[in-house]
Coordinates of C-alpha atoms in Angstrom, one line a residue:
Chain A
X17 CA 62.9 -0.4 97.0
X18 CA 61.5 -3.5 95.8
X19 CA 58.8 -2.1 93.4
X20 CA 58.2 -5.0 91.2
X21 CA 58.0 -7.6 94.3
X22 CA 55.1 -5.4 95.7
X23 CA 52.9 -4.3 92.7
X24 CA 52.7 -7.1 90.3
X25 CA 50.4 -9.8 92.3
X26 CA 46.6 -9.4 92.4
X27 CA 43.9 -11.2 90.5
X28 CA 44.6 -13.6 88.0
X29 CA 48.2 -13.3 88.5
X30 CA 48.6 -11.5 85.3
X31 CA 51.8 -9.8 86.8
X32 CA 54.5 -11.9 85.5
X33 CA 53.1 -11.2 81.8
X34 CA 53.2 -7.6 82.3
X35 CA 56.8 -7.7 83.8
X36 CA 58.0 -9.6 81.3
X37 CA 56.4 -7.7 78.5
X38 CA 58.0 -4.4 80.5
X39 CA 61.7 -6.0 80.3
X40 CA 61.1 -6.9 76.4
X41 CA 60.7 -3.3 76.1
X42 CA 64.4 -2.5 76.8
X43 CA 66.1 -3.4 73.8
X44 CA 63.5 -1.2 72.1
X45 CA 64.1 1.7 74.0
X46 CA 67.4 1.0 73.2
X47 CA 67.1 1.0 69.4
X48 CA 65.1 3.9 69.6
X49 CA 67.5 6.0 71.3
X50 CA 70.2 4.8 68.8
X51 CA 67.7 6.4 66.0
X52 CA 67.3 9.5 67.8
X53 CA 71.1 9.6 68.1
X54 CA 71.7 9.0 64.7
X55 CA 68.9 11.4 63.2
X56 CA 70.8 14.2 65.6
X57 CA 74.1 13.5 64.2
X58 CA 72.7 13.9 60.8
X59 CA 71.1 17.2 61.4
X60 CA 74.4 18.6 62.9
X61 CA 76.1 17.1 59.9
X62 CA 73.6 18.8 57.5
X63 CA 74.2 22.2 59.6
X64 CA 77.9 21.8 59.6
X65 CA 78.0 21.7 55.7
X66 CA 75.5 24.3 55.2
X67 CA 78.1 26.4 57.4
X68 CA 80.7 25.5 55.3
X69 CA 78.9 26.6 52.2
X70 CA 78.0 29.8 53.7
X71 CA 81.7 30.2 54.7
X72 CA 82.0 29.9 50.6
X73 CA 79.6 32.6 50.2
X74 CA 81.7 35.2 52.8
X75 CA 85.1 34.2 51.0
X76 CA 83.0 35.0 47.7
X77 CA 82.2 38.5 48.9
X78 CA 83.7 41.4 46.8
X79 CA 87.7 42.2 47.7
X80 CA 87.1 45.4 46.3
X81 CA 86.0 48.2 48.6
X82 CA 86.4 49.2 52.5
X83 CA 84.1 46.4 53.5
X84 CA 86.4 43.7 52.3
X85 CA 88.4 42.8 55.3
X86 CA 85.2 42.1 57.1
X87 CA 84.2 39.6 54.9
X88 CA 87.2 37.4 56.3
X89 CA 85.8 37.9 59.7
X90 CA 82.6 36.4 58.5
X91 CA 84.4 33.9 56.8
X92 CA 86.8 32.4 59.9
X93 CA 83.4 32.5 61.9
X94 CA 81.4 30.6 59.8
X95 CA 84.2 27.7 59.1
X96 CA 84.7 27.4 62.7
X97 CA 80.5 26.8 63.6
X98 CA 80.9 24.5 60.7
X99 CA 83.9 22.6 62.4
X100 CA 82.3 23.0 65.7
X101 CA 78.9 21.0 64.4
X102 CA 81.2 18.4 62.4
X103 CA 82.7 17.6 65.8
X104 CA 79.3 17.1 67.2
X105 CA 78.7 14.9 64.4
X106 CA 82.0 12.7 65.2
X107 CA 80.9 12.7 68.9
X108 CA 77.5 11.5 68.2
X109 CA 78.5 9.1 65.9
X110 CA 80.7 7.5 68.7
X111 CA 78.1 7.8 71.2
X112 CA 75.9 5.8 69.1
X113 CA 78.5 2.9 68.5
X114 CA 78.5 2.9 72.3
X115 CA 74.5 2.3 72.3
X116 CA 74.8 -0.2 69.5
X117 CA 77.1 -2.3 71.4
X118 CA 75.3 -2.0 74.6
X119 CA 72.1 -2.8 72.6
X120 CA 73.9 -6.4 71.8
X121 CA 74.9 -6.8 75.4
X122 CA 71.4 -6.4 76.3
X123 CA 70.0 -8.6 74.2
X124 CA 72.5 -11.4 75.5
X125 CA 71.4 -10.4 79.0
X126 CA 67.9 -10.8 78.3
X127 CA 68.5 -13.9 76.4
X128 CA 70.1 -15.3 80.0
X129 CA 67.2 -13.7 81.8
X130 CA 64.5 -15.6 79.9
X131 CA 66.2 -18.7 80.7
X132 CA 66.2 -17.8 84.4
X133 CA 62.2 -17.3 84.5
X134 CA 61.3 -20.4 82.6
X135 CA 60.8 -22.0 86.4
X136 CA 58.3 -19.0 87.1
X137 CA 56.4 -19.6 83.5
X138 CA 55.7 -23.1 84.9
X139 CA 54.8 -22.2 88.4
X140 CA 51.9 -19.8 86.8
X141 CA 50.6 -22.2 84.4
X142 CA 50.8 -24.9 87.5
X143 CA 48.8 -22.5 89.8
X144 CA 46.4 -21.8 86.6
X145 CA 45.9 -25.5 86.4
X146 CA 45.0 -26.5 89.5
X147 CA 43.1 -23.4 90.2
X148 CA 40.7 -24.5 87.3
X149 CA 40.2 -27.9 88.9
X150 CA 39.3 -26.6 92.7
X151 CA 35.5 -25.5 91.5
X152 CA 34.7 -28.5 90.0
X153 CA 36.0 -30.5 92.9
X154 CA 34.0 -28.3 95.5
X155 CA 30.8 -28.4 93.3
X156 CA 31.2 -32.2 93.3
X157 CA 31.9 -32.3 97.1
X158 CA 28.9 -29.8 97.7
X159 CA 26.7 -32.1 95.7
X160 CA 27.5 -35.1 97.4
X161 CA 26.6 -33.4 100.9
X162 CA 23.6 -32.6 99.5
X163 CA 22.7 -35.9 98.0
X164 CA 23.3 -37.4 101.8
X165 CA 21.3 -34.5 103.4
X166 CA 18.7 -35.5 101.4
X167 CA 18.4 -39.2 102.1
X168 CA 18.9 -38.3 105.7
X169 CA 15.8 -36.2 105.9
X170 CA 13.7 -38.8 103.5
X171 CA 15.0 -41.8 105.9
X172 CA 16.2 -43.8 103.1
X173 CA 17.7 -47.3 103.9
X174 CA 20.7 -47.6 106.2
X175 CA 22.5 -48.9 103.0
X176 CA 21.8 -46.3 100.7
X177 CA 23.0 -43.7 103.6
X178 CA 26.1 -46.1 103.8
X179 CA 26.8 -45.5 100.2
X180 CA 26.0 -41.6 100.0
X181 CA 28.1 -41.0 102.8
X182 CA 31.3 -43.1 101.1
X183 CA 30.3 -41.0 98.1
X184 CA 30.7 -37.8 100.3
X185 CA 33.9 -39.1 101.9
X186 CA 35.4 -39.4 98.8
X187 CA 34.2 -36.0 97.2
X188 CA 35.9 -34.6 100.4
X189 CA 38.9 -36.1 100.2
X190 CA 39.2 -35.4 96.4
X191 CA 38.5 -31.5 97.2
X192 CA 41.2 -31.8 100.2
X193 CA 43.7 -33.2 97.7
X194 CA 42.8 -30.3 95.5
X195 CA 43.0 -27.7 98.4
X196 CA 46.7 -29.1 98.9
X197 CA 47.7 -29.1 95.4
X198 CA 46.4 -25.9 95.1
X199 CA 48.4 -24.4 98.2
X200 CA 51.6 -26.1 97.3
X201 CA 51.1 -24.6 93.8
X202 CA 50.5 -21.4 95.4
X203 CA 53.3 -21.7 97.8
X204 CA 55.8 -22.5 94.4
X205 CA 54.5 -19.9 92.8
X206 CA 54.8 -16.9 95.4
X207 CA 58.7 -17.7 95.8
X208 CA 59.3 -17.8 92.1
X209 CA 57.3 -15.1 91.2
X210 CA 58.7 -13.2 93.8
X211 CA 62.4 -14.3 92.7
X212 CA 61.2 -13.2 88.7
X213 CA 60.4 -9.9 90.1
X214 CA 63.2 -8.8 91.8
X215 CA 65.4 -10.4 88.8
X216 CA 63.0 -8.0 86.3
X217 CA 63.8 -5.3 88.7
X218 CA 67.3 -5.4 88.8
X219 CA 67.3 -6.0 85.4
X220 CA 65.6 -2.7 84.8
X221 CA 67.5 -1.1 87.0
X222 CA 70.8 -1.9 85.5
X223 CA 69.1 -1.1 82.1
X224 CA 67.8 2.7 83.5
X225 CA 71.5 3.0 84.7
X226 CA 73.3 2.4 81.3
X227 CA 70.6 4.3 79.6
X228 CA 70.9 7.5 81.7
X229 CA 74.8 7.2 81.6
X230 CA 74.3 7.3 77.5
X231 CA 71.9 10.3 78.3
X232 CA 74.7 11.8 80.1
X233 CA 77.1 11.4 77.5
X234 CA 74.8 12.8 74.9
X235 CA 74.3 16.2 77.1
X236 CA 78.0 16.4 77.6
X237 CA 78.8 16.1 73.8
X238 CA 75.8 18.6 73.3
X239 CA 77.1 21.1 75.9
X240 CA 81.0 20.9 74.9
X241 CA 80.1 21.8 71.4
X242 CA 77.7 24.7 72.7
X243 CA 80.7 26.3 74.7
X244 CA 82.7 26.0 71.7
X245 CA 80.0 27.5 69.5
X246 CA 79.8 30.3 72.1
X247 CA 83.7 31.0 71.9
X248 CA 83.2 31.3 68.1
X249 CA 80.3 33.8 68.5
X250 CA 82.3 35.8 71.1
X251 CA 85.5 35.9 68.6
X252 CA 83.3 37.2 66.0
X253 CA 81.8 40.0 67.7
X254 CA 85.4 40.8 69.3
X255 CA 86.6 40.8 65.7
X256 CA 83.9 43.0 64.3
X257 CA 84.8 45.3 67.1
X258 CA 88.7 45.3 66.4
X259 CA 88.2 46.0 62.9
X260 CA 87.5 49.7 63.2
X261 CA 85.9 52.0 60.6
X262 CA 89.2 54.0 60.9
X263 CA 91.1 50.9 60.4
X264 CA 89.4 50.0 57.1
X265 CA 89.4 53.7 55.7
X266 CA 93.3 53.5 56.4
X267 CA 93.8 50.1 55.1
X268 CA 92.0 50.9 51.8
X269 CA 94.1 54.0 51.4
X270 CA 97.0 52.5 52.0
X271 CA 96.7 49.5 49.7
X272 CA 94.7 50.9 46.8
X273 CA 96.2 54.6 47.2
X274 CA 97.5 55.8 43.7
X275 CA 100.0 58.5 45.2
X276 CA 100.7 61.0 47.9
X277 CA 102.3 63.6 45.6
X278 CA 99.7 66.2 44.1
X279 CA 100.7 67.6 40.4
X280 CA 102.8 70.9 41.1
X281 CA 102.4 73.8 39.1
X282 CA 104.6 74.3 36.1
X283 CA 107.1 77.8 36.1
X284 CA 107.1 78.8 32.4
X285 CA 110.9 80.0 32.5
X286 CA 111.8 77.1 34.2
X287 CA 110.0 74.9 32.0
X288 CA 111.1 76.7 28.6
X289 CA 114.7 77.1 29.7
X290 CA 115.0 73.5 30.7
X291 CA 113.8 72.9 27.2
X292 CA 116.6 74.9 25.5
X293 CA 119.2 73.2 27.7
X294 CA 117.8 69.6 26.6
X295 CA 118.0 71.0 22.9
X296 CA 121.6 72.3 23.1
X297 CA 122.8 68.8 24.8
X298 CA 120.7 67.2 21.7
X299 CA 119.1 64.7 24.2
X300 CA 115.3 64.0 24.2
X301 CA 113.5 67.2 25.1
X302 CA 111.9 65.1 28.1
X303 CA 114.4 63.3 29.8
X304 CA 115.1 65.9 32.4
X305 CA 114.0 69.3 33.7
X306 CA 110.8 68.3 36.0
X307 CA 109.4 64.8 36.7
X308 CA 107.0 63.5 34.1
X309 CA 104.1 63.5 36.9
X310 CA 104.3 67.0 36.6
X311 CA 104.0 67.4 32.8
X312 CA 102.7 64.1 31.5
X313 CA 99.1 64.4 31.0
X314 CA 96.3 62.7 33.0
X315 CA 94.3 59.7 31.8
X316 CA 90.8 60.8 30.7
X317 CA 88.5 59.6 33.6
X318 CA 85.1 59.2 33.1
X319 CA 82.1 58.2 35.4
X320 CA 80.9 54.6 34.0
Chain B
X44 CA 91.9 61.3 59.6
X45 CA 91.7 62.5 55.7
X46 CA 93.0 59.2 54.3
X47 CA 91.5 59.8 50.9
X48 CA 92.4 63.3 50.7
X49 CA 95.9 62.1 51.1
X50 CA 96.6 58.9 49.2
X51 CA 94.6 59.3 45.7
X52 CA 97.1 61.7 43.9
X53 CA 100.1 60.5 42.1
X54 CA 101.2 59.6 38.5
X55 CA 98.3 60.3 36.0
X56 CA 95.7 61.5 38.4
X57 CA 93.8 58.2 38.4
X58 CA 92.8 58.3 42.2
X59 CA 89.4 60.0 41.6
X60 CA 88.7 56.7 39.6
X61 CA 90.1 54.5 41.8
X62 CA 88.0 56.3 45.0
X63 CA 85.0 56.2 42.6
X64 CA 85.0 52.7 41.9
X65 CA 85.6 51.9 45.8
X66 CA 82.5 53.9 46.8
X67 CA 80.3 52.1 44.0
X68 CA 81.2 48.9 45.8
X69 CA 79.5 49.8 48.8
X70 CA 75.9 48.6 47.3
X71 CA 77.6 45.4 46.2
X72 CA 79.0 44.7 49.8
X73 CA 75.5 45.4 51.4
X74 CA 73.8 43.1 48.6
X75 CA 76.4 40.7 49.6
X76 CA 75.5 41.1 53.4
X77 CA 71.8 40.7 52.4
X78 CA 72.5 37.3 50.8
X79 CA 74.6 36.0 53.6
X80 CA 72.1 37.0 56.0
X81 CA 69.4 35.4 53.7
X82 CA 71.5 32.4 53.5
X83 CA 72.0 32.0 57.4
X84 CA 68.3 32.3 57.9
X85 CA 67.5 29.4 55.3
X86 CA 70.2 27.4 57.2
X87 CA 68.2 28.2 60.9
X88 CA 65.1 27.5 59.2
X89 CA 66.1 24.2 57.9
X90 CA 67.8 23.3 61.2
X91 CA 64.8 24.2 63.0
X92 CA 62.4 21.9 60.9
X93 CA 64.7 19.0 61.5
X94 CA 64.6 19.4 65.2
X95 CA 60.7 19.5 65.1
X96 CA 61.2 16.6 62.9
X97 CA 63.5 14.9 65.7
X98 CA 60.9 16.0 68.4
X99 CA 58.5 13.8 66.7
X100 CA 60.7 10.9 66.7
X101 CA 61.3 11.3 70.4
X102 CA 57.4 11.6 71.0
X103 CA 57.0 8.0 68.7
X104 CA 59.4 6.5 71.2
X105 CA 57.7 3.3 72.6
X106 CA 55.0 4.3 75.9
X107 CA 55.7 0.7 77.2
X108 CA 58.6 0.0 79.4
X109 CA 60.5 1.9 82.6
X110 CA 62.4 4.3 79.9
X111 CA 59.2 5.8 78.7
X112 CA 59.1 8.8 80.8
X113 CA 62.6 10.0 79.2
X114 CA 61.4 10.4 75.9
X115 CA 59.2 13.3 77.0
X116 CA 62.4 15.0 78.3
X117 CA 64.0 14.1 74.7
X118 CA 60.6 15.4 73.3
X119 CA 60.5 19.1 75.0
X120 CA 63.9 19.6 74.5
X121 CA 64.0 19.3 70.8
X122 CA 60.7 21.0 70.6
X123 CA 62.1 23.9 72.7
X124 CA 65.5 23.7 70.3
X125 CA 63.2 23.8 67.2
X126 CA 61.8 27.1 68.6
X127 CA 65.1 28.6 69.4
X128 CA 66.2 28.4 65.7
X129 CA 62.9 29.3 64.4
X130 CA 63.1 32.4 66.8
X131 CA 66.6 33.2 65.3
X132 CA 65.1 32.7 61.5
X133 CA 62.5 35.3 62.2
X134 CA 65.0 37.9 63.9
X135 CA 67.5 37.0 60.8
X136 CA 64.3 37.8 58.3
X137 CA 64.0 41.2 60.1
X138 CA 67.4 42.0 59.9
X139 CA 67.3 41.1 56.3
X140 CA 64.5 43.9 55.7
X141 CA 66.7 46.2 57.6
X142 CA 69.5 45.7 55.2
X143 CA 67.3 45.6 52.1
X144 CA 65.9 49.1 53.0
X145 CA 69.4 50.4 53.7
X146 CA 70.8 49.2 50.2
X147 CA 67.7 51.2 48.9
X148 CA 68.8 54.2 50.8
X149 CA 72.5 53.8 49.9
X150 CA 71.5 53.7 46.0
X151 CA 69.8 57.4 46.7
X152 CA 72.6 58.6 48.3
X153 CA 75.1 57.5 45.6
X154 CA 72.8 59.0 42.9
X155 CA 73.3 62.3 44.8
X156 CA 77.0 61.9 45.3
X157 CA 77.3 61.1 41.6
X158 CA 75.9 64.6 40.7
X159 CA 77.9 66.2 43.2
X160 CA 81.2 65.0 41.6
X161 CA 80.5 65.5 38.3
X162 CA 82.7 69.0 38.4
X163 CA 85.6 66.9 39.7
X164 CA 85.1 64.7 36.5
X165 CA 85.4 67.8 34.4
X166 CA 88.4 69.0 36.1
X167 CA 90.3 65.5 35.8
X168 CA 89.2 65.6 32.2
X169 CA 90.5 69.3 31.5
X170 CA 93.9 68.4 33.3
X171 CA 94.3 65.7 31.0
X172 CA 93.4 67.6 27.7
X173 CA 95.5 70.6 28.7
X174 CA 98.4 68.2 30.0
X175 CA 98.3 67.0 26.3
X176 CA 98.7 69.9 24.8
X177 CA 101.8 70.7 26.8
X178 CA 104.4 68.9 24.9
X179 CA 103.4 69.7 21.4
X180 CA 103.5 73.2 22.7
X181 CA 107.2 73.0 24.1
X182 CA 108.6 71.0 21.0
X183 CA 107.4 73.7 18.7
X184 CA 109.0 76.5 21.2
X185 CA 112.3 74.3 21.2
X186 CA 112.2 74.0 17.6
X187 CA 111.8 77.3 16.9
X188 CA 114.7 78.5 19.3
X189 CA 116.9 76.0 17.5
X190 CA 116.1 77.2 14.2
X191 CA 117.2 80.9 15.5
X192 CA 120.3 79.6 16.9
X193 CA 121.5 78.0 13.7
X194 CA 120.7 81.2 11.8
X195 CA 122.9 83.1 14.2
X196 CA 125.5 80.6 13.6
X197 CA 125.1 80.5 10.0
X198 CA 125.1 84.7 9.5
X199 CA 122.1 84.7 7.7
X200 CA 120.5 87.9 6.4
X201 CA 118.8 90.1 9.3
X202 CA 115.4 89.7 7.5
X203 CA 115.6 86.0 7.7
X204 CA 116.8 86.4 11.5
X205 CA 113.8 89.2 12.3
X206 CA 111.3 86.3 10.9
X207 CA 112.9 83.7 12.9
X208 CA 112.7 85.4 15.7
X209 CA 109.1 86.6 15.6
X210 CA 108.5 82.8 15.1
X211 CA 110.3 82.1 18.1
X212 CA 108.4 84.8 20.4
X213 CA 105.2 83.4 19.0
X214 CA 106.2 79.8 20.1
X215 CA 107.0 81.1 23.4
X216 CA 103.8 82.7 23.9
X217 CA 102.1 79.8 22.7
X218 CA 104.0 78.0 25.1
X219 CA 103.3 80.5 28.0
X220 CA 99.6 80.1 27.5
X221 CA 99.7 76.3 27.7
X222 CA 101.6 76.4 30.7
X223 CA 99.2 79.1 32.5
X224 CA 95.8 76.7 31.0
X225 CA 97.6 73.9 32.7
X226 CA 98.2 75.6 36.0
X227 CA 94.7 76.8 36.0
X228 CA 93.7 73.3 35.6
X229 CA 95.8 71.7 38.0
X230 CA 94.5 74.3 40.5
X231 CA 90.9 73.5 39.8
X232 CA 91.8 70.0 39.9
X233 CA 93.5 70.3 43.6
X234 CA 90.6 71.9 44.9
X235 CA 87.7 69.7 43.6
X236 CA 89.7 66.4 43.7
X237 CA 90.4 67.4 47.7
X238 CA 86.7 67.9 48.0
X239 CA 85.7 64.7 46.3
X240 CA 87.9 62.7 48.4
X241 CA 86.7 64.1 51.4
X242 CA 83.2 63.5 50.0
X243 CA 83.9 59.8 49.1
X244 CA 85.9 59.1 52.5
X245 CA 82.3 60.7 54.6
X246 CA 80.4 58.3 52.4
X247 CA 82.3 55.5 53.0
X248 CA 82.8 56.0 56.9
X249 CA 79.0 56.4 57.0
X250 CA 78.3 53.1 55.0
X251 CA 80.7 51.2 57.3
X252 CA 79.0 52.8 60.5
X253 CA 75.9 51.8 59.1
X254 CA 77.4 47.9 57.9
X255 CA 79.0 47.5 61.3
X256 CA 75.8 48.5 63.0
X257 CA 73.9 45.8 61.1
X258 CA 77.0 43.4 62.1
X259 CA 76.3 44.0 65.7
X260 CA 72.6 43.4 65.1
X261 CA 73.4 40.3 63.5
X262 CA 75.7 38.9 66.5
X263 CA 73.4 40.1 68.9
X264 CA 70.6 37.8 67.4
X265 CA 72.9 34.6 67.2
X266 CA 73.9 35.4 70.7
X267 CA 70.6 35.8 72.2
X268 CA 69.7 32.4 70.5
X269 CA 72.8 31.0 72.0
X270 CA 72.0 31.8 75.4
X271 CA 68.3 30.4 74.9
X272 CA 69.6 27.0 73.7
X273 CA 72.3 27.0 76.7
X274 CA 69.3 27.2 79.1
X275 CA 67.5 24.1 77.0
X276 CA 70.7 22.2 77.3
X277 CA 70.8 23.1 81.0
X278 CA 67.4 22.3 81.2
X279 CA 67.6 18.7 79.4
X280 CA 70.7 17.7 81.7
X281 CA 68.8 18.7 84.7
X282 CA 65.5 17.0 83.8
X283 CA 67.7 13.8 82.7
X284 CA 68.9 14.0 86.5
X285 CA 65.7 14.9 88.2
X286 CA 64.1 11.6 86.6
X287 CA 65.7 9.2 88.7
X288 CA 66.3 5.3 88.2
X289 CA 64.2 4.8 91.6
X290 CA 61.5 7.2 90.1
X291 CA 61.2 5.4 86.9
X292 CA 60.9 2.0 88.8
X293 CA 58.2 3.4 91.0
X294 CA 56.3 5.3 88.1
X295 CA 56.4 1.9 86.2
X296 CA 55.1 -0.2 89.2
X297 CA 52.4 2.3 89.9
X298 CA 50.8 2.4 86.9
X299 CA 51.5 -0.8 85.5
X300 CA 51.0 -2.9 88.5
X301 CA 48.5 -5.5 88.8
X302 CA 47.7 -5.6 92.7
X303 CA 49.6 -5.9 95.9
X304 CA 47.9 -8.7 97.3
X305 CA 49.1 -12.1 97.0
X306 CA 47.2 -15.3 96.5
X307 CA 46.4 -16.4 100.0
X308 CA 46.6 -20.4 101.1
X309 CA 43.4 -22.1 101.1
X310 CA 41.9 -23.8 104.1
X311 CA 40.1 -27.0 103.6
X312 CA 37.9 -27.0 106.7
X313 CA 36.7 -23.3 105.9
X314 CA 36.7 -23.6 102.2
X315 CA 34.5 -27.1 102.3
X316 CA 32.1 -25.6 105.3
X317 CA 31.7 -22.4 103.2
X318 CA 30.5 -24.4 100.5
X319 CA 28.0 -26.1 102.5
X320 CA 26.7 -23.1 103.8
X321 CA 26.2 -22.0 100.4
X322 CA 24.3 -24.8 99.7
X323 CA 21.8 -24.8 102.4
X324 CA 21.3 -21.3 101.5
X325 CA 20.8 -22.3 98.0
X326 CA 22.8 -19.5 96.6
X327 CA 25.3 -19.5 94.4
X328 CA 28.2 -21.7 95.7
X329 CA 30.7 -18.7 94.7
X330 CA 28.8 -15.8 95.9
X331 CA 30.7 -15.7 99.4
X332 CA 33.3 -17.4 101.6
X333 CA 36.4 -16.3 99.9
X334 CA 37.3 -13.6 97.7
X335 CA 37.2 -14.7 94.2
X336 CA 40.8 -13.7 93.9
X337 CA 41.8 -16.7 95.9
X338 CA 40.2 -19.3 94.3
X339 CA 39.8 -18.2 90.7
X340 CA 42.4 -19.8 88.7
X341 CA 45.1 -17.8 87.0
X342 CA 45.0 -17.4 83.6
X343 CA 47.6 -19.1 81.7
X344 CA 50.9 -17.3 81.2
X345 CA 53.1 -18.2 78.3
X346 CA 56.4 -16.7 77.1
X347 CA 56.1 -15.3 73.7

């Protein structure tokens, strides 16, 4: 639809100015979109860095105790979230480059357009100029006609009447020329204005198409990252589920365990005769007979 | 499975100390989890504030030009994202309160447990003490027996022999008492150590169950927010799609349009006779005849 070709006529023919002002907003919008994307990229980068810091906090979680293996689950998840947001930052910076590149192209297109519509600027000014002459011309003609009418009523001399009639005819010719000029300027204006309006609309249409493509790319990047983040969340939940309480207790017992053999009771006869045997063999009294674990004293244990 | 009851025996009976140290890590892990959640809440709050700022950036987008209505789509989306992350911040702060409350309960449980295992501490120390006496006692017995053997080989007097035999018997009695004490301490230690190990495991099990419940709540909050964010993204994409290029052009033309009526051509006869008519009626020459739009001059338009 030729919206611009239909809505920008009316009083004082300001339509051209309004449309020209409109297309000048195109590069402004492009610049603002670039600012917006740059800011969003900064936000994602800050978030990514904060997540990397959070991952460090998780990796500093105490390695002692039964809970320790779950810190690894937190660390991995935070690390992956940091990466997702860093990836989005990168994508947004790439998009920003596209926006800036488009902004430069747009300025060239605008310069070209400015040259193409110069004729319309002239036509608008011409119409304005001849339009301003019309009332004067018409007033002059009206005044001459009234003079002639007055002389006619006053039965003035034929000479005076002829003079006034000549003046009136000249005024009529002048008005006719003004009207012709106006009609010619008007026709020229209508053709050129319509041409410019269509040109502006085509330009705006191309601009909006391009901007919407950039918006689509923005939405796509954000959505991609959102899907990845969802996977990280799902993985975190799954990992927490997989690390069962039973597994944690077993893992701790197996890795930190001190031994599965309980200290056995001592038998006096065996213990004492073994000592004698050792004495007779002149070997160390502690070299055999009982495993050391059964007779060595346990270290003192205190609750601290 | 009684992992703790099976893996914490072995040399020197250090198992109790290791287990006691383990359960002491429980409150440490709880505190670290609180720190982690607090930090995550801070990250979400910062992100939320940045998004609110981004929404302002969008609402400051130029209201001129055809692109203007799309800024509103950006503004709404950024605002909603800010709200999602603020909501997550709130949920995490609530969770933090739960974690801190659990930490306090845990300290009470630990204090109670400390009292309950005091008997085991005594048993470990007792076993250690009597274990240290055994070698001395055994060495003494061995030495006396060897004395007796030597005297027997040297055909010493019966009196000396009797004396040495008495000493040897006393040493045997002393060693027997030491062995009995050790066996009694060992039996007591085994019962108490097993009891403490089971107590510690039950405590760790309860602790890990509670921690996993808190982790589940954390994952749930994060996932909830993720779903909401997904809806905001979907809405944004949909809104961008709904605002078509054609709609933007039409909206602009309708709201910023200057008029749909083109300036008409002037007819000299009509224009001049209307002027005469007006003159005869002694009214303003511009009050009727043509709509002012057709004769008033258009304003000068310049490309600036």
